[in-house]
mmCIF file with all atom_site columns, C-alpha atoms in Angstrom:
data_model
loop_
_atom_site.group_PDB
_atom_site.id
_atom_site.type_symbol
_atom_site.label_atom_id
_atom_site.label_alt_id
_atom_site.label_comp_id
_atom_site.label_asym_id
_atom_site.label_entity_id
_atom_site.label_seq_id
_atom_site.pdbx_PDB_ins_code
_atom_site.Cartn_x
_atom_site.Cartn_y
_atom_site.Cartn_z
_atom_site.occupancy
_atom_site.B_iso_or_equiv
_atom_site.pdbx_formal_charge
_atom_site.auth_seq_id
_atom_site.auth_comp_id
_atom_site.auth_asym_id
_atom_site.auth_atom_id
_atom_site.pdbx_PDB_model_num
ATOM 1   C CA . MET A 1 1   ? -14.112 -4.588  -0.891  1.00 71.00 ? 1   MET A CA 1
ATOM 2   C CA . ASP A 1 2   ? -14.622 -1.469  1.074   1.00 69.00 ? 2   ASP A CA 1
ATOM 3   C CA . ASP A 1 3   ? -14.428 -0.776  4.576   1.00 73.00 ? 3   ASP A CA 1
ATOM 4   C CA . GLU A 1 4   ? -17.521 1.209   4.628   1.00 79.00 ? 4   GLU A CA 1
ATOM 5   C CA . ARG A 1 5   ? -20.623 -1.153  4.834   1.00 85.00 ? 5   ARG A CA 1
ATOM 6   C CA . ASP A 1 6   ? -22.948 1.037   3.128   1.00 88.00 ? 6   ASP A CA 1
ATOM 7   C CA . ILE A 1 7   ? -20.731 1.446   0.133   1.00 87.00 ? 7   ILE A CA 1
ATOM 8   C CA . THR A 1 8   ? -19.889 -2.273  0.148   1.00 88.00 ? 8   THR A CA 1
ATOM 9   C CA . GLU A 1 9   ? -23.700 -3.054  0.245   1.00 92.00 ? 9   GLU A CA 1
ATOM 10  C CA . SER A 1 10  ? -24.653 -0.287  -2.459  1.00 92.00 ? 10  SER A CA 1
ATOM 11  C CA . ILE A 1 11  ? -22.067 -1.810  -4.742  1.00 92.00 ? 11  ILE A CA 1
ATOM 12  C CA . ARG A 1 12  ? -23.184 -5.281  -4.296  1.00 92.00 ? 12  ARG A CA 1
ATOM 13  C CA . MET A 1 13  ? -26.893 -4.186  -5.083  1.00 93.00 ? 13  MET A CA 1
ATOM 14  C CA . ALA A 1 14  ? -25.913 -2.101  -8.078  1.00 94.00 ? 14  ALA A CA 1
ATOM 15  C CA . LEU A 1 15  ? -24.040 -5.268  -9.589  1.00 95.00 ? 15  LEU A CA 1
ATOM 16  C CA . LYS A 1 16  ? -26.022 -8.226  -8.461  1.00 93.00 ? 16  LYS A CA 1
ATOM 17  C CA . ASN A 1 17  ? -28.519 -8.215  -11.490 1.00 92.00 ? 17  ASN A CA 1
ATOM 18  C CA . HIS A 1 18  ? -25.600 -8.009  -13.936 1.00 93.00 ? 18  HIS A CA 1
ATOM 19  C CA . TYR A 1 19  ? -22.948 -10.024 -12.385 1.00 95.00 ? 19  TYR A CA 1
ATOM 20  C CA . TRP A 1 20  ? -22.262 -12.595 -9.465  1.00 93.00 ? 20  TRP A CA 1
ATOM 21  C CA . VAL A 1 21  ? -20.848 -10.510 -6.611  1.00 94.00 ? 21  VAL A CA 1
ATOM 22  C CA . ASP A 1 22  ? -18.875 -11.543 -3.483  1.00 92.00 ? 22  ASP A CA 1
ATOM 23  C CA . ALA A 1 23  ? -18.520 -8.609  -0.896  1.00 89.00 ? 23  ALA A CA 1
ATOM 24  C CA . ALA A 1 24  ? -15.966 -8.167  1.838   1.00 87.00 ? 24  ALA A CA 1
ATOM 25  C CA . GLY A 1 25  ? -16.033 -5.529  4.407   1.00 81.00 ? 25  GLY A CA 1
ATOM 26  C CA . ASN A 1 26  ? -12.249 -5.669  5.439   1.00 85.00 ? 26  ASN A CA 1
ATOM 27  C CA . ALA A 1 27  ? -8.901  -6.738  3.815   1.00 88.00 ? 27  ALA A CA 1
ATOM 28  C CA . LEU A 1 28  ? -8.443  -9.807  5.915   1.00 90.00 ? 28  LEU A CA 1
ATOM 29  C CA . ASP A 1 29  ? -11.847 -11.275 5.143   1.00 88.00 ? 29  ASP A CA 1
ATOM 30  C CA . ALA A 1 30  ? -11.338 -10.614 1.455   1.00 89.00 ? 30  ALA A CA 1
ATOM 31  C CA . LEU A 1 31  ? -7.994  -12.118 1.290   1.00 92.00 ? 31  LEU A CA 1
ATOM 32  C CA . ARG A 1 32  ? -9.056  -15.331 3.265   1.00 92.00 ? 32  ARG A CA 1
ATOM 33  C CA . ALA A 1 33  ? -12.013 -15.512 0.790   1.00 90.00 ? 33  ALA A CA 1
ATOM 34  C CA . TYR A 1 34  ? -9.999  -14.817 -2.341  1.00 93.00 ? 34  TYR A CA 1
ATOM 35  C CA . LYS A 1 35  ? -9.857  -17.612 -5.005  1.00 92.00 ? 35  LYS A CA 1
ATOM 36  C CA . PRO A 1 36  ? -7.012  -17.168 -7.666  1.00 92.00 ? 36  PRO A CA 1
ATOM 37  C CA . HIS A 1 37  ? -8.421  -17.236 -11.203 1.00 91.00 ? 37  HIS A CA 1
ATOM 38  C CA . PHE A 1 38  ? -11.998 -17.139 -10.163 1.00 94.00 ? 38  PHE A CA 1
ATOM 39  C CA . TYR A 1 39  ? -12.995 -13.572 -10.319 1.00 94.00 ? 39  TYR A CA 1
ATOM 40  C CA . ASP A 1 40  ? -13.176 -11.441 -13.366 1.00 95.00 ? 40  ASP A CA 1
ATOM 41  C CA . LEU A 1 41  ? -12.665 -8.091  -11.339 1.00 95.00 ? 41  LEU A CA 1
ATOM 42  C CA . ILE A 1 42  ? -11.807 -7.107  -7.889  1.00 93.00 ? 42  ILE A CA 1
ATOM 43  C CA . LEU A 1 43  ? -13.187 -3.665  -6.846  1.00 92.00 ? 43  LEU A CA 1
ATOM 44  C CA . LEU A 1 44  ? -10.840 -2.536  -4.010  1.00 89.00 ? 44  LEU A CA 1
ATOM 45  C CA . ASP A 1 45  ? -10.949 0.718   -1.709  1.00 88.00 ? 45  ASP A CA 1
ATOM 46  C CA . PHE A 1 46  ? -7.666  2.313   -1.790  1.00 81.00 ? 46  PHE A CA 1
ATOM 47  C CA . ARG A 1 47  ? -7.561  3.691   1.789   1.00 78.00 ? 47  ARG A CA 1
ATOM 48  C CA . MET A 1 48  ? -8.664  1.384   4.502   1.00 78.00 ? 48  MET A CA 1
ATOM 49  C CA . PRO A 1 49  ? -7.543  0.899   8.229   1.00 76.00 ? 49  PRO A CA 1
ATOM 50  C CA . LYS A 1 50  ? -5.170  -1.801  9.110   1.00 81.00 ? 50  LYS A CA 1
ATOM 51  C CA . ILE A 1 51  ? -4.358  -3.022  5.495   1.00 82.00 ? 51  ILE A CA 1
ATOM 52  C CA . ASP A 1 52  ? -4.433  -0.570  2.824   1.00 80.00 ? 52  ASP A CA 1
ATOM 53  C CA . GLY A 1 53  ? -5.585  -1.277  -0.807  1.00 81.00 ? 53  GLY A CA 1
ATOM 54  C CA . ALA A 1 54  ? -2.054  -1.341  -2.022  1.00 82.00 ? 54  ALA A CA 1
ATOM 55  C CA . GLU A 1 55  ? -1.101  -4.071  0.290   1.00 86.00 ? 55  GLU A CA 1
ATOM 56  C CA . VAL A 1 56  ? -4.094  -6.078  -0.577  1.00 89.00 ? 56  VAL A CA 1
ATOM 57  C CA . TYR A 1 57  ? -3.394  -5.549  -4.248  1.00 88.00 ? 57  TYR A CA 1
ATOM 58  C CA . GLN A 1 58  ? 0.095   -6.707  -3.988  1.00 88.00 ? 58  GLN A CA 1
ATOM 59  C CA . GLU A 1 59  ? -1.157  -9.965  -2.201  1.00 92.00 ? 59  GLU A CA 1
ATOM 60  C CA . ILE A 1 60  ? -4.024  -10.644 -4.861  1.00 93.00 ? 60  ILE A CA 1
ATOM 61  C CA . LYS A 1 61  ? -1.248  -10.072 -7.476  1.00 90.00 ? 61  LYS A CA 1
ATOM 62  C CA . ARG A 1 62  ? 1.123   -12.348 -5.887  1.00 92.00 ? 62  ARG A CA 1
ATOM 63  C CA . MET A 1 63  ? -1.548  -15.150 -5.899  1.00 95.00 ? 63  MET A CA 1
ATOM 64  C CA . ASP A 1 64  ? -2.871  -14.338 -9.468  1.00 94.00 ? 64  ASP A CA 1
ATOM 65  C CA . PRO A 1 65  ? -0.651  -11.803 -11.544 1.00 90.00 ? 65  PRO A CA 1
ATOM 66  C CA . ARG A 1 66  ? -3.337  -11.750 -14.057 1.00 91.00 ? 66  ARG A CA 1
ATOM 67  C CA . GLN A 1 67  ? -6.042  -10.541 -11.711 1.00 93.00 ? 67  GLN A CA 1
ATOM 68  C CA . LYS A 1 68  ? -7.898  -7.408  -12.770 1.00 92.00 ? 68  LYS A CA 1
ATOM 69  C CA . VAL A 1 69  ? -8.343  -4.670  -10.244 1.00 91.00 ? 69  VAL A CA 1
ATOM 70  C CA . CYS A 1 70  ? -10.169 -1.389  -9.942  1.00 91.00 ? 70  CYS A CA 1
ATOM 71  C CA . PHE A 1 71  ? -9.370  0.767   -7.285  1.00 87.00 ? 71  PHE A CA 1
ATOM 72  C CA . ILE A 1 72  ? -12.169 2.842   -5.590  1.00 89.00 ? 72  ILE A CA 1
ATOM 73  C CA . THR A 1 73  ? -11.587 6.012   -3.580  1.00 84.00 ? 73  THR A CA 1
ATOM 74  C CA . ALA A 1 74  ? -12.577 9.138   -2.278  1.00 81.00 ? 74  ALA A CA 1
ATOM 75  C CA . TYR A 1 75  ? -8.853  10.264  -1.825  1.00 65.00 ? 75  TYR A CA 1
ATOM 76  C CA . GLU A 1 76  ? -8.976  13.416  -3.885  1.00 63.00 ? 76  GLU A CA 1
ATOM 77  C CA . GLY A 1 77  ? -5.175  13.457  -4.582  1.00 58.00 ? 77  GLY A CA 1
ATOM 78  C CA . LEU A 1 78  ? -4.902  9.964   -5.863  1.00 54.00 ? 78  LEU A CA 1
ATOM 79  C CA . ASP A 1 79  ? -5.788  10.711  -9.454  1.00 51.00 ? 79  ASP A CA 1
ATOM 80  C CA . LYS A 1 80  ? -3.235  13.706  -9.490  1.00 55.00 ? 80  LYS A CA 1
ATOM 81  C CA . ARG A 1 81  ? -0.582  11.541  -7.982  1.00 50.00 ? 81  ARG A CA 1
ATOM 82  C CA . MET A 1 82  ? -1.004  8.894   -10.586 1.00 52.00 ? 82  MET A CA 1
ATOM 83  C CA . THR A 1 83  ? 0.459   11.334  -13.053 1.00 50.00 ? 83  THR A CA 1
ATOM 84  C CA . ASN A 1 84  ? 3.317   12.303  -10.742 1.00 50.00 ? 84  ASN A CA 1
ATOM 85  C CA . LEU A 1 85  ? 6.563   10.558  -12.062 1.00 50.00 ? 85  LEU A CA 1
ATOM 86  C CA . GLN A 1 86  ? 8.362   10.699  -8.862  1.00 51.00 ? 86  GLN A CA 1
ATOM 87  C CA . TRP A 1 87  ? 5.348   9.237   -6.821  1.00 47.00 ? 87  TRP A CA 1
ATOM 88  C CA . ARG A 1 88  ? 4.901   6.485   -9.474  1.00 52.00 ? 88  ARG A CA 1
ATOM 89  C CA . ASN A 1 89  ? 8.493   5.358   -9.282  1.00 51.00 ? 89  ASN A CA 1
ATOM 90  C CA . SER A 1 90  ? 8.304   5.510   -5.527  1.00 47.00 ? 90  SER A CA 1
ATOM 91  C CA . VAL A 1 91  ? 5.368   2.937   -5.521  1.00 51.00 ? 91  VAL A CA 1
ATOM 92  C CA . SER A 1 92  ? 6.498   0.917   -8.236  1.00 52.00 ? 92  SER A CA 1
ATOM 93  C CA . SER A 1 93  ? 7.974   -1.877  -5.907  1.00 49.00 ? 93  SER A CA 1
ATOM 94  C CA . VAL A 1 94  ? 4.432   -2.446  -4.708  1.00 50.00 ? 94  VAL A CA 1
ATOM 95  C CA . PHE A 1 95  ? 2.680   -2.545  -8.140  1.00 52.00 ? 95  PHE A CA 1
ATOM 96  C CA . HIS A 1 96  ? 4.984   -3.943  -10.291 1.00 50.00 ? 96  HIS A CA 1
ATOM 97  C CA . GLU A 1 97  ? 3.476   -2.447  -13.258 1.00 52.00 ? 97  GLU A CA 1
ATOM 98  C CA . ASP A 1 98  ? 3.311   0.832   -15.149 1.00 44.00 ? 98  ASP A CA 1
ATOM 99  C CA . LEU A 1 99  ? 0.618   2.016   -12.574 1.00 48.00 ? 99  LEU A CA 1
ATOM 100 C CA . VAL A 1 100 ? -2.064  2.218   -15.240 1.00 52.00 ? 100 VAL A CA 1
ATOM 101 C CA . PHE A 1 101 ? -4.944  0.778   -13.456 1.00 64.00 ? 101 PHE A CA 1
ATOM 102 C CA . PRO A 1 102 ? -8.427  1.535   -13.317 1.00 78.00 ? 102 PRO A CA 1
ATOM 103 C CA . LEU A 1 103 ? -9.715  4.054   -10.733 1.00 81.00 ? 103 LEU A CA 1
ATOM 104 C CA . LEU A 1 104 ? -13.479 4.911   -9.677  1.00 86.00 ? 104 LEU A CA 1
ATOM 105 C CA . LYS A 1 105 ? -13.901 7.993   -7.712  1.00 86.00 ? 105 LYS A CA 1
ATOM 106 C CA . LYS A 1 106 ? -16.220 8.044   -4.775  1.00 86.00 ? 106 LYS A CA 1
ATOM 107 C CA . PRO A 1 107 ? -19.002 9.113   -4.791  1.00 88.00 ? 107 PRO A CA 1
ATOM 108 C CA . PHE A 1 108 ? -20.142 7.442   -7.922  1.00 90.00 ? 108 PHE A CA 1
ATOM 109 C CA . ASP A 1 109 ? -23.522 6.512   -9.133  1.00 92.00 ? 109 ASP A CA 1
ATOM 110 C CA . THR A 1 110 ? -24.716 2.964   -10.498 1.00 94.00 ? 110 THR A CA 1
ATOM 111 C CA . SER A 1 111 ? -24.092 3.811   -14.168 1.00 94.00 ? 111 SER A CA 1
ATOM 112 C CA . ALA A 1 112 ? -20.699 4.892   -13.634 1.00 93.00 ? 112 ALA A CA 1
ATOM 113 C CA . LEU A 1 113 ? -20.083 1.862   -11.472 1.00 94.00 ? 113 LEU A CA 1
ATOM 114 C CA . LEU A 1 114 ? -21.681 -0.499  -14.202 1.00 95.00 ? 114 LEU A CA 1
ATOM 115 C CA . SER A 1 115 ? -19.699 1.319   -17.031 1.00 94.00 ? 115 SER A CA 1
ATOM 116 C CA . LYS A 1 116 ? -16.528 1.063   -15.539 1.00 93.00 ? 116 LYS A CA 1
ATOM 117 C CA . VAL A 1 117 ? -16.959 -2.701  -14.596 1.00 95.00 ? 117 VAL A CA 1
ATOM 118 C CA . SER A 1 118 ? -18.221 -3.326  -18.062 1.00 94.00 ? 118 SER A CA 1
ATOM 119 C CA . SER A 1 119 ? -15.201 -1.704  -19.695 1.00 92.00 ? 119 SER A CA 1
ATOM 120 C CA . ILE A 1 120 ? -12.637 -3.462  -17.576 1.00 91.00 ? 120 ILE A CA 1
ATOM 121 C CA . ILE A 1 121 ? -14.188 -6.688  -18.013 1.00 91.00 ? 121 ILE A CA 1
ATOM 122 C CA . GLY A 1 122 ? -14.320 -6.027  -21.675 1.00 86.00 ? 122 GLY A CA 1
ATOM 123 C CA . GLU A 1 123 ? -18.210 -6.638  -22.214 1.00 62.00 ? 123 GLU A CA 1
#
């Protein structure tokens, strides 16, 4: 799920020959369509208008605590913040985990996307 239509479409096109893909252009549509225990992986933009990725993540994990999620983001500071203990502690109430989750930084190419998805799913 990404709020930028071009990115959503490029992800869908890159993955469609390898995986079954659903795509959503905003958080509300994604949450309405989400089926617990159905998806191997959710690709989720971290920064979106109205409802951000952290809120979507929290709702998905409420519905299916075992759901695998990979955040995608162009936010340069996120990977640095992930290693900052104070920041990690401040958001632990949202993530309810040790904050070790996959991250794919925009822009990314098809091979990086396929490699990340494959490694998370365990293929």
